[in-house]
The first five atom37 places (N, CA, C, CB, O) and aatype in JSON, in Angstrom:
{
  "aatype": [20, 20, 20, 20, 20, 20, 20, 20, 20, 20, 20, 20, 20, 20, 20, 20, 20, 20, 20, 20, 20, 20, 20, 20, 20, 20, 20, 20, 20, 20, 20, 20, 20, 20, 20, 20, 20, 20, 20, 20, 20, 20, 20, 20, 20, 20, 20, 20, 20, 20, 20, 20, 20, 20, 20, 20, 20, 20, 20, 20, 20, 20, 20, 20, 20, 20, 20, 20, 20, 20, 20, 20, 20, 20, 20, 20, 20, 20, 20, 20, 20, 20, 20, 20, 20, 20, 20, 20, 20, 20, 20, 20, 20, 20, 20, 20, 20, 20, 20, 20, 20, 20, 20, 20, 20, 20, 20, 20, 20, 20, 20, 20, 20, 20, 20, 20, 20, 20, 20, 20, 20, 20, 20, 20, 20, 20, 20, 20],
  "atom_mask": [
    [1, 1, 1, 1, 1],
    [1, 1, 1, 1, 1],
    [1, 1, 1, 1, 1],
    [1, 1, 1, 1, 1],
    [1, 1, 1, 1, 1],
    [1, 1, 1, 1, 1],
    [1, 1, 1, 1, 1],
    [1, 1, 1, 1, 1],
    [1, 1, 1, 1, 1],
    [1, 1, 1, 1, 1],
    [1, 1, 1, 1, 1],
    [1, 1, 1, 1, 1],
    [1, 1, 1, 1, 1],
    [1, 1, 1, 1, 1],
    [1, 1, 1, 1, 1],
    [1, 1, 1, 1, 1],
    [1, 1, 1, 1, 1],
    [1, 1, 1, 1, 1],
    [1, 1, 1, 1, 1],
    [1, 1, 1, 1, 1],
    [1, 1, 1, 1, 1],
    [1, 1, 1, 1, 1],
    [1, 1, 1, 1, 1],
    [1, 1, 1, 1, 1],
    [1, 1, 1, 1, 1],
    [1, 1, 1, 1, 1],
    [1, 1, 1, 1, 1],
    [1, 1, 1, 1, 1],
    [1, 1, 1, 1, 1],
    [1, 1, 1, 1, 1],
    [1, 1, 1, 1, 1],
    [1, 1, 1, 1, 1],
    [1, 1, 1, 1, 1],
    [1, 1, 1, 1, 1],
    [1, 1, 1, 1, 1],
    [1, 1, 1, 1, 1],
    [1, 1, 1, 1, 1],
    [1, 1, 1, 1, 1],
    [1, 1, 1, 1, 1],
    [1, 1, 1, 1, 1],
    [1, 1, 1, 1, 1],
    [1, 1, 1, 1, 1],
    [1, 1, 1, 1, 1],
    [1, 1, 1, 1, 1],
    [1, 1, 1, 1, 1],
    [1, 1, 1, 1, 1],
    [1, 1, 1, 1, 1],
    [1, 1, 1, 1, 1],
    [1, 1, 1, 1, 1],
    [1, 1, 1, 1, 1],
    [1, 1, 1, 1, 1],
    [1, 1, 1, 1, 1],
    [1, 1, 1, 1, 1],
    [1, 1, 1, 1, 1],
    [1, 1, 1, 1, 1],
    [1, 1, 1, 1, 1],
    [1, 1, 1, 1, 1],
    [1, 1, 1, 1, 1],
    [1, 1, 1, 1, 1],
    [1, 1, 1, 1, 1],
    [1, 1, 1, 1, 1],
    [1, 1, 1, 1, 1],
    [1, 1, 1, 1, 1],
    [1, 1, 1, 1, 1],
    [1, 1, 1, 1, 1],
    [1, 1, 1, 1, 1],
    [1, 1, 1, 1, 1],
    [1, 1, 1, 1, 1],
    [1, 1, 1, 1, 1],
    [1, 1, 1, 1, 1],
    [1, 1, 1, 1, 1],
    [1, 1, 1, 1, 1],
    [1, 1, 1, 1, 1],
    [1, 1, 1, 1, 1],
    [1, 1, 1, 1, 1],
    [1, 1, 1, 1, 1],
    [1, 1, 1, 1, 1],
    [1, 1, 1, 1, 1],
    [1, 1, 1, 1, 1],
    [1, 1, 1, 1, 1],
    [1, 1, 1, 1, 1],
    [1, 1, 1, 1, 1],
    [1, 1, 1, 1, 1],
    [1, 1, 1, 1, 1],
    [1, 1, 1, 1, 1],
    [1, 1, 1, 1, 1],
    [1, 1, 1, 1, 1],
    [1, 1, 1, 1, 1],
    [1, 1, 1, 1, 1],
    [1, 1, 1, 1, 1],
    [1, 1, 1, 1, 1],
    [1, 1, 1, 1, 1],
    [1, 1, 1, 1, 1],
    [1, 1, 1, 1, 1],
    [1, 1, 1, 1, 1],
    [1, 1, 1, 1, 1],
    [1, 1, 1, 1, 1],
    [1, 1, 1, 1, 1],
    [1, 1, 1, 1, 1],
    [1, 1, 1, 1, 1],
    [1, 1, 1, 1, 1],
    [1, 1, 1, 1, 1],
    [1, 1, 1, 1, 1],
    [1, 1, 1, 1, 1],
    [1, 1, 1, 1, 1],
    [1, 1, 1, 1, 1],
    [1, 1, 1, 1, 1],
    [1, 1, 1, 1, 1],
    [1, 1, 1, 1, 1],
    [1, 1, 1, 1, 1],
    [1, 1, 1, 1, 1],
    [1, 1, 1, 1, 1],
    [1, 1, 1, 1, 1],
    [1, 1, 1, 1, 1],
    [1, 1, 1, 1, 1],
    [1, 1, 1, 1, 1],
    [1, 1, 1, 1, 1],
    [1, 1, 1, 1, 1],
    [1, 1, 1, 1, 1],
    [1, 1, 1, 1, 1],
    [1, 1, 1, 1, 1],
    [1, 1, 1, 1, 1],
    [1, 1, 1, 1, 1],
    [1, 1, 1, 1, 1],
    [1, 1, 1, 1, 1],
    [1, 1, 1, 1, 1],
    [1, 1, 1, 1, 1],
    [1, 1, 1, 1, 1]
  ],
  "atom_positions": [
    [[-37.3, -34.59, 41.92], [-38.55, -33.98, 42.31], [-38.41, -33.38, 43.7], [-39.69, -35.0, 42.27], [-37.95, -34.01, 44.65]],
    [[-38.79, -32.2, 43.77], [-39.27, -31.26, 44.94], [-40.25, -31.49, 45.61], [-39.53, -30.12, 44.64], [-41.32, -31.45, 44.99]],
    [[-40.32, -31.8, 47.03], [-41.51, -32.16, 48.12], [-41.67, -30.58, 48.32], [-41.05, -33.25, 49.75], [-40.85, -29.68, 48.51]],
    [[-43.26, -30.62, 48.19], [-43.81, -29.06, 48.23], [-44.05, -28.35, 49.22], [-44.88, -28.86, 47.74], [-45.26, -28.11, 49.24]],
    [[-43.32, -27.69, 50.38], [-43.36, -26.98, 51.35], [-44.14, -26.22, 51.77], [-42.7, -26.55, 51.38], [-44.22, -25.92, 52.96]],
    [[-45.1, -25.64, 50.56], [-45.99, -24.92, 50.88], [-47.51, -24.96, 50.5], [-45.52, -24.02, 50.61], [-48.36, -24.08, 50.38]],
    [[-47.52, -26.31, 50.37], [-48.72, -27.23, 50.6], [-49.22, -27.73, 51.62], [-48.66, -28.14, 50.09], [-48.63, -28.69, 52.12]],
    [[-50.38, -27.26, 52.22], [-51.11, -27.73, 53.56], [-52.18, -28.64, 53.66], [-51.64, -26.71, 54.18], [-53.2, -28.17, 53.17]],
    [[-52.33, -29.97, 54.19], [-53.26, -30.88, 53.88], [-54.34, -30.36, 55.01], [-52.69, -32.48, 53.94], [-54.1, -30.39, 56.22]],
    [[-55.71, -29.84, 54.35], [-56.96, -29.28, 54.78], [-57.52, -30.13, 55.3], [-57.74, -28.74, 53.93], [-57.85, -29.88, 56.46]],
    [[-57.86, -31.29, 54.83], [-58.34, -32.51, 55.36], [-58.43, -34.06, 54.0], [-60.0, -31.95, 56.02], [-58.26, -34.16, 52.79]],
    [[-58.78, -35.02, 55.14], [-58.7, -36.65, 54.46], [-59.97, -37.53, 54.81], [-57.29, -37.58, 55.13], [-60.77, -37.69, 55.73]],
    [[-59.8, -37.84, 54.01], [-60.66, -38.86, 54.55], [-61.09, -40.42, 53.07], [-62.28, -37.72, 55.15], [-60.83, -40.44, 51.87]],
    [[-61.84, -41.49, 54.0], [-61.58, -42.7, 53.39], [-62.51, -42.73, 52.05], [-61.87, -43.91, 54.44], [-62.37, -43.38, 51.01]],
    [[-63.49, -41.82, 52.44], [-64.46, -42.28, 50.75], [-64.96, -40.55, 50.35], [-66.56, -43.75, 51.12], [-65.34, -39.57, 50.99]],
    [[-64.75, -40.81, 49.24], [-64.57, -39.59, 48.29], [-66.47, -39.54, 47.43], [-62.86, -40.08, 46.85], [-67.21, -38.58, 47.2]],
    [[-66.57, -40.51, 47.29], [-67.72, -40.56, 46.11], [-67.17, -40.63, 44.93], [-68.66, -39.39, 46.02], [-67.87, -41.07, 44.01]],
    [[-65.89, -40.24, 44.67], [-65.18, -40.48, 42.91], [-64.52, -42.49, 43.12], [-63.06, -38.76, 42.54], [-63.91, -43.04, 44.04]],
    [[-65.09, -43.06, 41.61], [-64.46, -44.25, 41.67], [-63.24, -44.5, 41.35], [-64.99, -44.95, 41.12], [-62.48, -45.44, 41.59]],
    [[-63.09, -42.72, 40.28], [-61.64, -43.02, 39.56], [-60.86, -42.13, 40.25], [-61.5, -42.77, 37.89], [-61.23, -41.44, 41.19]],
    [[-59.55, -42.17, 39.65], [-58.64, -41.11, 40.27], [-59.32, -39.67, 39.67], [-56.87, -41.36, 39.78], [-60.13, -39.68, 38.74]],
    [[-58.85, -38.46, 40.35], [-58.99, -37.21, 39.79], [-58.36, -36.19, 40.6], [-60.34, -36.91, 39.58], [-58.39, -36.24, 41.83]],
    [[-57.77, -35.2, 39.91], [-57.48, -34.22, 40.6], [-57.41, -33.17, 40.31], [-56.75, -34.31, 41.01], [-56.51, -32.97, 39.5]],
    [[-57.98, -32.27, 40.6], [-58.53, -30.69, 40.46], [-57.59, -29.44, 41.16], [-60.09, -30.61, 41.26], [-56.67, -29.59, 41.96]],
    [[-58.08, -28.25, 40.63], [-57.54, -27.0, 41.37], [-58.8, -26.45, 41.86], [-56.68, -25.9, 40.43], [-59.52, -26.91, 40.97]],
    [[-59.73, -25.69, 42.75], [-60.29, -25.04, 43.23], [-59.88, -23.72, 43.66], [-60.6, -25.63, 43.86], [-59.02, -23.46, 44.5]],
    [[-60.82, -22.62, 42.76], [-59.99, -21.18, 43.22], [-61.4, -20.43, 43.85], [-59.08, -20.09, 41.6], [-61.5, -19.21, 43.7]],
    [[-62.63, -21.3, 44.64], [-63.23, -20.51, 44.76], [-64.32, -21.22, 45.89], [-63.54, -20.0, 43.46], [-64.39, -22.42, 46.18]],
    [[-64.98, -20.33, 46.31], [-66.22, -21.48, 47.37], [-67.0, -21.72, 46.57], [-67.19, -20.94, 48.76], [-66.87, -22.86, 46.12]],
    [[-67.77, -21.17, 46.15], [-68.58, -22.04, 44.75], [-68.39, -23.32, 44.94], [-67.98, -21.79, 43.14], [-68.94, -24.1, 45.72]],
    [[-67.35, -23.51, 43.96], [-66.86, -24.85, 43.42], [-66.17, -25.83, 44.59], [-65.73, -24.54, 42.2], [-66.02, -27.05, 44.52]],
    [[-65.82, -25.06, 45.53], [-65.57, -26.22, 47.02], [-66.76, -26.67, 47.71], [-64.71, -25.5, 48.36], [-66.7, -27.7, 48.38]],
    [[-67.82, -26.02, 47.61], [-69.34, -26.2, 48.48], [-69.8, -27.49, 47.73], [-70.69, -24.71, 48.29], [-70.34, -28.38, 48.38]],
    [[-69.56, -27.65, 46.06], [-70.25, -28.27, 45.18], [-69.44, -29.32, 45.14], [-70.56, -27.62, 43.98], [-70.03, -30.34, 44.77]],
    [[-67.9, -29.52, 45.46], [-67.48, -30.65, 45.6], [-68.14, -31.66, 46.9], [-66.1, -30.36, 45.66], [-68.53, -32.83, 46.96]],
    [[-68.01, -30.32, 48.05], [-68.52, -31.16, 49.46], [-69.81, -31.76, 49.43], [-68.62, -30.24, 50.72], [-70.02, -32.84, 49.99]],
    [[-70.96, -30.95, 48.64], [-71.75, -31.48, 48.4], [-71.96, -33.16, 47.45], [-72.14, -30.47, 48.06], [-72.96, -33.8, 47.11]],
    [[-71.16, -33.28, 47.37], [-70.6, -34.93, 46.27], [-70.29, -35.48, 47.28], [-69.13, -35.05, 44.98], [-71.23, -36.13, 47.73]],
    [[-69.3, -35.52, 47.92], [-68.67, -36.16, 49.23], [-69.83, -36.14, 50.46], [-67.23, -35.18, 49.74], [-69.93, -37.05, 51.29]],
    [[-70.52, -35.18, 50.42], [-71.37, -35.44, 51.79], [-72.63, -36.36, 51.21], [-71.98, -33.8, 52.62], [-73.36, -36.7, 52.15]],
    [[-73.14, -36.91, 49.75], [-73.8, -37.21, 49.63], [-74.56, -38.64, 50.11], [-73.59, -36.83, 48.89], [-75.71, -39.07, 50.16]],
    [[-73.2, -39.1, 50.41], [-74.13, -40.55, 51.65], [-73.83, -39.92, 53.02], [-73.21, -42.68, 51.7], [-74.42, -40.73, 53.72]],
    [[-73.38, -39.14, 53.76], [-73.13, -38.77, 55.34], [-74.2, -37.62, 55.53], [-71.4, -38.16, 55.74], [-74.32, -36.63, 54.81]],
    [[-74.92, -37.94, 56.58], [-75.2, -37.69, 57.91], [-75.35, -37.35, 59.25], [-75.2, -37.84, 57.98], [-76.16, -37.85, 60.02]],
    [[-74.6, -36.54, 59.48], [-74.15, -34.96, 59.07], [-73.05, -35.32, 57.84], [-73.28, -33.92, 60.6], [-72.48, -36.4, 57.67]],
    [[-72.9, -33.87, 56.92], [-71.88, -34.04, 55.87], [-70.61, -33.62, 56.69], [-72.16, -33.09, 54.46], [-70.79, -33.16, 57.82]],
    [[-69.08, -33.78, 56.1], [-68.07, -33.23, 56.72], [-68.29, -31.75, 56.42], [-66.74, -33.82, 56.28], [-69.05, -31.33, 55.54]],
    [[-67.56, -30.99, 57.23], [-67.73, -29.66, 57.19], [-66.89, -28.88, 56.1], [-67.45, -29.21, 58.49], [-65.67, -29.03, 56.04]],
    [[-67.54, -28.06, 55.27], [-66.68, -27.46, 54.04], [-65.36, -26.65, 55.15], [-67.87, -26.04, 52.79], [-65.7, -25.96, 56.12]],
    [[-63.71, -26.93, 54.75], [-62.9, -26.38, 55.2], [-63.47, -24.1, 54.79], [-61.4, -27.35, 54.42], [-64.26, -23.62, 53.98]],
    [[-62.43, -23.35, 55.95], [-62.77, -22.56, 55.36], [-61.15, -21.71, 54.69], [-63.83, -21.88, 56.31], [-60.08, -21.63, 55.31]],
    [[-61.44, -21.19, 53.36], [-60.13, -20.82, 52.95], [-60.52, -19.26, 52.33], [-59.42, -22.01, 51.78], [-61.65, -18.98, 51.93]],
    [[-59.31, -18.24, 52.33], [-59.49, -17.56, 51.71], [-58.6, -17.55, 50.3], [-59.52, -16.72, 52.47], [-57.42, -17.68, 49.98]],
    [[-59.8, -17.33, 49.69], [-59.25, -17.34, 48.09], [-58.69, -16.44, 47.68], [-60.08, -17.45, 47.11], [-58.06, -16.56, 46.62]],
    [[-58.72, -15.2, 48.39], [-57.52, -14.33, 47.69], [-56.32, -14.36, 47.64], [-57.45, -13.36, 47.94], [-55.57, -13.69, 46.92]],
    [[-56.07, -15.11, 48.36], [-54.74, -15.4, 49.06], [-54.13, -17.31, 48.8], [-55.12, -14.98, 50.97], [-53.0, -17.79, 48.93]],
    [[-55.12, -17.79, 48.5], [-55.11, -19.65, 48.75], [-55.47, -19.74, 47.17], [-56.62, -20.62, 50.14], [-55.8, -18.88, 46.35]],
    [[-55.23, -21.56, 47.06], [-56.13, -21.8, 46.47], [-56.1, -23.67, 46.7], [-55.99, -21.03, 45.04], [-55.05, -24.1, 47.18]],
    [[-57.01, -24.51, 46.41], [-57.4, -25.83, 46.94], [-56.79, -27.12, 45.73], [-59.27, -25.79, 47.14], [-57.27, -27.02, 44.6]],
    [[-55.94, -28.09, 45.94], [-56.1, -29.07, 45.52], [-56.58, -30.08, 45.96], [-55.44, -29.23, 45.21], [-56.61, -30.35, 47.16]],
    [[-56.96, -30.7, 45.16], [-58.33, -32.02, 46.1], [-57.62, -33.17, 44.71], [-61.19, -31.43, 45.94], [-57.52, -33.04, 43.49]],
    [[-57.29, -34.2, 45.63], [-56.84, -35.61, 45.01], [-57.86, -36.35, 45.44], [-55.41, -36.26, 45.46], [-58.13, -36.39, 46.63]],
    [[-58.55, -37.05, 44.51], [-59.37, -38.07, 44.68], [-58.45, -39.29, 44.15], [-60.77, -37.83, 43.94], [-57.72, -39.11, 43.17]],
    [[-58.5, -40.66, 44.87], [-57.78, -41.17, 44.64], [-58.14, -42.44, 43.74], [-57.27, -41.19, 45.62], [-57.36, -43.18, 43.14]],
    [[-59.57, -42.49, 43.83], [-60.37, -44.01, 42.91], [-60.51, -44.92, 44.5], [-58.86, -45.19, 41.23], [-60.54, -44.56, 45.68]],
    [[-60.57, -46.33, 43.76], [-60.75, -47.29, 43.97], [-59.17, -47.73, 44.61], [-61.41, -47.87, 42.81], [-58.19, -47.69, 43.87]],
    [[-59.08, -48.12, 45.95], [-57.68, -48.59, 46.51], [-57.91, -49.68, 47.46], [-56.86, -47.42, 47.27], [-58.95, -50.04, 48.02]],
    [[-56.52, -50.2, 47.52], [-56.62, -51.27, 48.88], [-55.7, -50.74, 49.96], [-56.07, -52.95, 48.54], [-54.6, -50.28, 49.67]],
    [[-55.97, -50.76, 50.72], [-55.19, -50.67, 52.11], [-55.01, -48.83, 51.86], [-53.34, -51.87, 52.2], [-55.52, -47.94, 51.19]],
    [[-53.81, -49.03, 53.03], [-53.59, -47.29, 53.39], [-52.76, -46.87, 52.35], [-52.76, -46.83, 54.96], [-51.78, -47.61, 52.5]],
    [[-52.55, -46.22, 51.49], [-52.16, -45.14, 50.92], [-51.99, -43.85, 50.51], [-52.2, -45.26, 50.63], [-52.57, -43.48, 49.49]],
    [[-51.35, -43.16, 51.07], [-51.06, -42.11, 51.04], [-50.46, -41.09, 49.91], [-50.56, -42.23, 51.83], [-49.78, -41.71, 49.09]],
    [[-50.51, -40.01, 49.72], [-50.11, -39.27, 48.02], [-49.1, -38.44, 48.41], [-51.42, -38.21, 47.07], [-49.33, -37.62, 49.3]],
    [[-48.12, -38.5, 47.94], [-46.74, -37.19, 48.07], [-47.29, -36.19, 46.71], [-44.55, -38.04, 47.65], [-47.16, -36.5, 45.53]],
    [[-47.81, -35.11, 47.16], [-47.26, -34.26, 46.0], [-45.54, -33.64, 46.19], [-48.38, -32.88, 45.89], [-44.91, -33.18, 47.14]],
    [[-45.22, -33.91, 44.77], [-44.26, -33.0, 44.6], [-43.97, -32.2, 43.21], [-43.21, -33.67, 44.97], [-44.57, -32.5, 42.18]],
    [[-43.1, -31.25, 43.25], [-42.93, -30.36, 41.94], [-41.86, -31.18, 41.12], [-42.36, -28.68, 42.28], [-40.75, -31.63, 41.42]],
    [[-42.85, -31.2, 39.59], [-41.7, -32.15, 39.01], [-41.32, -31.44, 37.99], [-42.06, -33.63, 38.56], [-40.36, -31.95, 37.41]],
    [[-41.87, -29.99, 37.3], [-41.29, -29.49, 36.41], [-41.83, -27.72, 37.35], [-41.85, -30.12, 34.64], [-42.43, -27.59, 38.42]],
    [[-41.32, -26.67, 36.41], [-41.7, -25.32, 36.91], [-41.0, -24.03, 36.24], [-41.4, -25.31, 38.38], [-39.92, -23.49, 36.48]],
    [[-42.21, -23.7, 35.14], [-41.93, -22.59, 34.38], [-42.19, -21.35, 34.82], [-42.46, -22.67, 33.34], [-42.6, -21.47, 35.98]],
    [[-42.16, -20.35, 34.53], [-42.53, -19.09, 34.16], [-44.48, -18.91, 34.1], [-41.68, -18.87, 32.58], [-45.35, -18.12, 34.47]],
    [[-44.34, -20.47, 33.25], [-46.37, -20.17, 33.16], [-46.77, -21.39, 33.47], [-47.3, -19.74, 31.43], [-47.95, -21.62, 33.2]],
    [[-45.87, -22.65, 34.19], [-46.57, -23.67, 34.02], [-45.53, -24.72, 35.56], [-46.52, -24.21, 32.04], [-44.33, -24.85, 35.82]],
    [[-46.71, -25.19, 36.14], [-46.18, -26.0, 37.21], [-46.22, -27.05, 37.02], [-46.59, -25.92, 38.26], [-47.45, -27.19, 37.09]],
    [[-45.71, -28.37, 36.75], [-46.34, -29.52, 36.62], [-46.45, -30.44, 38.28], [-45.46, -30.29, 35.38], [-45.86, -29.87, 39.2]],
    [[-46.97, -31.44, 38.55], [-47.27, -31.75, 40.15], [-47.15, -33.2, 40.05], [-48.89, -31.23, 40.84], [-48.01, -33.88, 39.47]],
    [[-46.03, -33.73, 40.63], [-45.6, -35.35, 39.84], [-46.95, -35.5, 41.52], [-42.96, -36.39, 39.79], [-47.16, -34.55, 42.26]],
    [[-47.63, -36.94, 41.69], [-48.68, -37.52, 42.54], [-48.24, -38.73, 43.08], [-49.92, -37.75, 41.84], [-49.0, -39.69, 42.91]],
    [[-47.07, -38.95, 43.78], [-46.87, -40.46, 44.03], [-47.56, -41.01, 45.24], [-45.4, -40.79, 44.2], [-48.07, -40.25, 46.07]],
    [[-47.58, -42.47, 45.36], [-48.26, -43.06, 46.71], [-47.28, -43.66, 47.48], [-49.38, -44.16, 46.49], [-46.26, -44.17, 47.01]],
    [[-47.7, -43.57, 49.11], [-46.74, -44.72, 49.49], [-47.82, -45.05, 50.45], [-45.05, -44.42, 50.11], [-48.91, -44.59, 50.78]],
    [[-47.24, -45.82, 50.67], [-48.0, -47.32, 51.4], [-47.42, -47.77, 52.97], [-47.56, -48.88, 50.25], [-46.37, -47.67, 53.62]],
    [[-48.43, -48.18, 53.1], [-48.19, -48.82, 55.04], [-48.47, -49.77, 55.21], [-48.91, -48.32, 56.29], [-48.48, -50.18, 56.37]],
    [[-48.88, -50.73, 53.97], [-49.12, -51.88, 53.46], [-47.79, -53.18, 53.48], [-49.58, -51.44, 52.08], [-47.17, -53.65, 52.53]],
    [[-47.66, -53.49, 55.0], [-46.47, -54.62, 54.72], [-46.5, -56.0, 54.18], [-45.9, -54.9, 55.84], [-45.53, -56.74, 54.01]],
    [[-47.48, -56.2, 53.99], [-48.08, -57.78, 53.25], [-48.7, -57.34, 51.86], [-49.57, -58.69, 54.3], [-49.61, -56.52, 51.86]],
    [[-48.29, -57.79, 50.83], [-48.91, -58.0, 49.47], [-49.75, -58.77, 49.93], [-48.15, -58.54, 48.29], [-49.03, -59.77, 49.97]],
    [[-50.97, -59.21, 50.41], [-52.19, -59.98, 50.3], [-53.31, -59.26, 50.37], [-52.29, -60.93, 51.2], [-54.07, -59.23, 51.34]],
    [[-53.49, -58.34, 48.77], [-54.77, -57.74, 47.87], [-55.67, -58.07, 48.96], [-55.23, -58.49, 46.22], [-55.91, -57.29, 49.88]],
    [[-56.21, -59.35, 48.83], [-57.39, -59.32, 49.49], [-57.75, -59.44, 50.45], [-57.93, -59.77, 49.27], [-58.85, -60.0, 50.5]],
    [[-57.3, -59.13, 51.43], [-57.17, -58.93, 52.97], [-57.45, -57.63, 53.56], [-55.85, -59.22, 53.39], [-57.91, -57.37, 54.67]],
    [[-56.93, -56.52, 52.19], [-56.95, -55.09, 52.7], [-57.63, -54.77, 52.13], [-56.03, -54.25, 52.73], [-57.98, -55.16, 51.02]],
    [[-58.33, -53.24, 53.32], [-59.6, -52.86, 52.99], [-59.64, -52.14, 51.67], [-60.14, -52.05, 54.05], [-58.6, -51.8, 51.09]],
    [[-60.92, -51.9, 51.15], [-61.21, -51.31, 49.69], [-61.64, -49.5, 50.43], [-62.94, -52.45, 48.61], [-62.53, -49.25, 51.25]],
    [[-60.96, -48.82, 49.97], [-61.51, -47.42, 50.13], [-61.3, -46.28, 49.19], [-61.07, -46.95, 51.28], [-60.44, -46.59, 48.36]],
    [[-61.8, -45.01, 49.02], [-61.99, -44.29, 47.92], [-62.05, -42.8, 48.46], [-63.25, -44.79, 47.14], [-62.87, -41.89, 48.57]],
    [[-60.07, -43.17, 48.85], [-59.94, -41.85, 49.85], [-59.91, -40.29, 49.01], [-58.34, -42.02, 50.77], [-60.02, -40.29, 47.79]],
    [[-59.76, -39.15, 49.68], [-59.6, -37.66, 48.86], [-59.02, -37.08, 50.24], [-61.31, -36.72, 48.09], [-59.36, -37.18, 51.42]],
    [[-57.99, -36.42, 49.53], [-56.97, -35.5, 49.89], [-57.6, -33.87, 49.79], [-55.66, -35.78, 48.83], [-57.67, -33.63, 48.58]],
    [[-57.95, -33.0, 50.37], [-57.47, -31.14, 50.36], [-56.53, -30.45, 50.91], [-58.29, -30.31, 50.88], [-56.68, -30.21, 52.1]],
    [[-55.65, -30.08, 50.4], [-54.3, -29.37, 50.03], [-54.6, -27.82, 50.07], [-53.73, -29.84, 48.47], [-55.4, -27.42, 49.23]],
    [[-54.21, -27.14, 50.68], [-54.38, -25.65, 50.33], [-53.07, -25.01, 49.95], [-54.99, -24.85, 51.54], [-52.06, -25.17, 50.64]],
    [[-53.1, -24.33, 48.93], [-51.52, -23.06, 48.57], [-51.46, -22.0, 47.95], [-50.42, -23.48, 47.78], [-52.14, -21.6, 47.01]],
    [[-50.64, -21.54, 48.47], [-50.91, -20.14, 47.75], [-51.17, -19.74, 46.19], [-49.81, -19.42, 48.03], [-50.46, -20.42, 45.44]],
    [[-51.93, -18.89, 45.58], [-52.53, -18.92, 44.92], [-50.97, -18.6, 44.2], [-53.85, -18.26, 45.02], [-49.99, -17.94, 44.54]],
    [[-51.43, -19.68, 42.69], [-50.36, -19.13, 41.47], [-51.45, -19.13, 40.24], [-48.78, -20.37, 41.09], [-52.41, -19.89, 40.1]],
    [[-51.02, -18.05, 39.36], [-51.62, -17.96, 38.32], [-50.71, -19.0, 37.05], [-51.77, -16.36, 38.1], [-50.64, -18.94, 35.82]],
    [[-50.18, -19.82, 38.0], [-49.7, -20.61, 36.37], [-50.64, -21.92, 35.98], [-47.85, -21.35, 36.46], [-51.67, -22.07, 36.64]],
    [[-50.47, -22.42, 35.41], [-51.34, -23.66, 34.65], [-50.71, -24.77, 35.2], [-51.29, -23.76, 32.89], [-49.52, -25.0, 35.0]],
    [[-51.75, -25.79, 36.17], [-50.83, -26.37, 36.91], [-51.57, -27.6, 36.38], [-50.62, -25.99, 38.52], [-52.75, -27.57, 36.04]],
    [[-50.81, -28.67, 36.34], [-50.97, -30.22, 35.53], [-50.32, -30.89, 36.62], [-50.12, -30.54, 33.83], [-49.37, -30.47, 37.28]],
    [[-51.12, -32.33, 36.76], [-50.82, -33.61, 37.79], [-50.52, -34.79, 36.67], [-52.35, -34.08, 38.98], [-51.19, -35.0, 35.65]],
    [[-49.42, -35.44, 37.09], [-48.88, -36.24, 36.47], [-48.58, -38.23, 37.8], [-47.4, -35.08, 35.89], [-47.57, -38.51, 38.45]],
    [[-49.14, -38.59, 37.74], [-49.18, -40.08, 38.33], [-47.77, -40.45, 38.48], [-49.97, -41.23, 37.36], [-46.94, -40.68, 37.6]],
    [[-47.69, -40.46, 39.67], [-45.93, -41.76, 39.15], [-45.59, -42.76, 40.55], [-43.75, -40.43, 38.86], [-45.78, -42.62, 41.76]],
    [[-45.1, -43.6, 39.85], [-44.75, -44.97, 40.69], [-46.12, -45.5, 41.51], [-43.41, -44.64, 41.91], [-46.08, -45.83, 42.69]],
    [[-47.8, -45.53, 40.37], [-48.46, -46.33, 41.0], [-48.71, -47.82, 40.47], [-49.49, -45.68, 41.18], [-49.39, -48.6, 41.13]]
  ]
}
């Protein structure tokens, strides 16, 4: 697998509003305003919608579920056709003690910005 070079992390943060994992493509403000609007729905001020241009970009947003402690997501390229990208999602951790219940519970989301491809791009989980 290929670590993706031309992937830019837009912003992070610890609670998403999604319980489960998910992960999306965004090719438009529309549909980024309407995510932020989910995420800002318990904050006070909300975080601020990043700004991107879509002619040129386009947004992945990893929601990650329900987690313990710090974890972090590598995208990388794990397959890559002609019409089709696939995006292997692994985690790593800063977690030096296995003791579950000690570490905090959070329900972080990732935005990624890259250049826009018209291929059909699929996320695939590995080594969680």
């Amino acid at each position: 697998m290929e670590q993706m070079e031309e992937v830019t992390l837009l912003m992070h943060d610890y609670y998403s509003g999604f319980d489960e994992y998910e992960a999306m493509i965004i090719s438009d403000t529309k549909s980024l305003k309407k995510l932020y609007s989910k995420i800002n729905m318990t904050r006070k001020p909300g975080l601020p919608v990043p700004v991107v241009d879509f002619s040129t970009e386009q947004v992945i947003v990893l929601c990650l579920g329900k987690q313990h402690g710090d974890n972090t997501p590598i995208l990388s390229k794990s397959e890559e056709t002609e019409e089709h990208l696939s995006l292997a999602v692994s985690l790593t951790s800063e977690n030096k003690d296995n003791q579950v219940d000690t570490l905090p519970i959070s329900y972080p989301f990732y935005v990624y910005k890259m250049p826009v491809t018209f291929k059909k791009i699929d996320f695939k989980k590995v080594n969680w």
